[in-house]
């Protein structure tokens, strides 16, 4: 279930069509990690009610969005699910470094379908392969997608990656990995806690220790060619109304770069 090169091209092309067809109808266009796809629209609704300004979103893996920003204009704000993809754009001068801020963090969890009876405690050399019972582990692409990179790092740190590397169902985003488990296509998956909280068809089996992976951070910044209206929305994202909505969906607040 690895995303093919053709699929990546098609996804990028769809994003390009989105940009040319309708993005500029909104006052602000934001590219954001798929895991923000529930909280941000609610924040945008609150922002429009307060200011009259509309925000349009493109949600996908941070890797896909960063490369899209690199290859074509259209996004005003970028919010990644890790520092690496923000660094990727920052180092190329494609975001306004002075506007960059880290807003959120969350936890990484192991999930199963809600009706599953599987029980496993995450720890060094835990029997993840046995818990799969011949099935596959849903995980965002560990080569590029932040949730997958965090997940692989944890499994490597715990000494179990080699046991399951050939039993993964690699997804193009964390929300697709979540869907694999919700639909019962895989018996287990690795997602953010915030994703698990919004999907009633899954349950959290256990939480990965923070020390087994890099800190999960969500940095946001204006793009190089952001329209003037975008700064006010970026500021709104770190204000009390937006923060309350993020917390409602299970995110933890962060500060600094």
Short mmCIF file of N, CA and C in Angstrom, two decimals, residues 90 95-101 221-222 257:
data_model
loop_
_atom_site.label_atom_id
_atom_site.label_comp_id
_atom_site.label_asym_id
_atom_site.label_seq_id
_atom_site.Cartn_x
_atom_site.Cartn_y
_atom_site.Cartn_z
N UNK A 90 12.02 26.93 4.46
CA UNK A 90 12.73 28.06 5.07
C UNK A 90 14.13 28.19 4.49
N UNK A 95 9.49 30.61 2.68
CA UNK A 95 8.61 31.12 3.73
C UNK A 95 9.29 32.33 4.35
N UNK A 96 8.49 33.16 4.98
CA UNK A 96 9.03 34.35 5.65
C UNK A 96 9.49 33.94 7.05
N UNK A 97 10.80 33.81 7.18
CA UNK A 97 11.38 33.25 8.40
C UNK A 97 10.92 33.99 9.66
N UNK A 98 10.81 35.30 9.58
CA UNK A 98 10.46 36.09 10.76
C UNK A 98 9.05 35.80 11.26
N UNK A 99 8.20 35.21 10.41
CA UNK A 99 6.82 34.92 10.81
C UNK A 99 6.66 33.51 11.36
N UNK A 100 7.70 32.73 11.30
CA UNK A 100 7.62 31.32 11.69
C UNK A 100 7.41 31.18 13.19
N UNK A 101 6.44 30.33 13.55
CA UNK A 101 6.18 30.07 14.97
C UNK A 101 5.67 28.65 15.13
N UNK A 221 3.96 29.38 9.15
CA UNK A 221 4.65 30.58 8.66
C UNK A 221 3.95 31.08 7.42
N UNK A 222 4.15 32.37 7.13
CA UNK A 222 3.70 32.93 5.86
C UNK A 222 4.64 32.49 4.76
N UNK A 257 10.10 28.81 18.54
CA UNK A 257 10.36 28.30 17.18
C UNK A 257 10.44 26.80 17.19
#
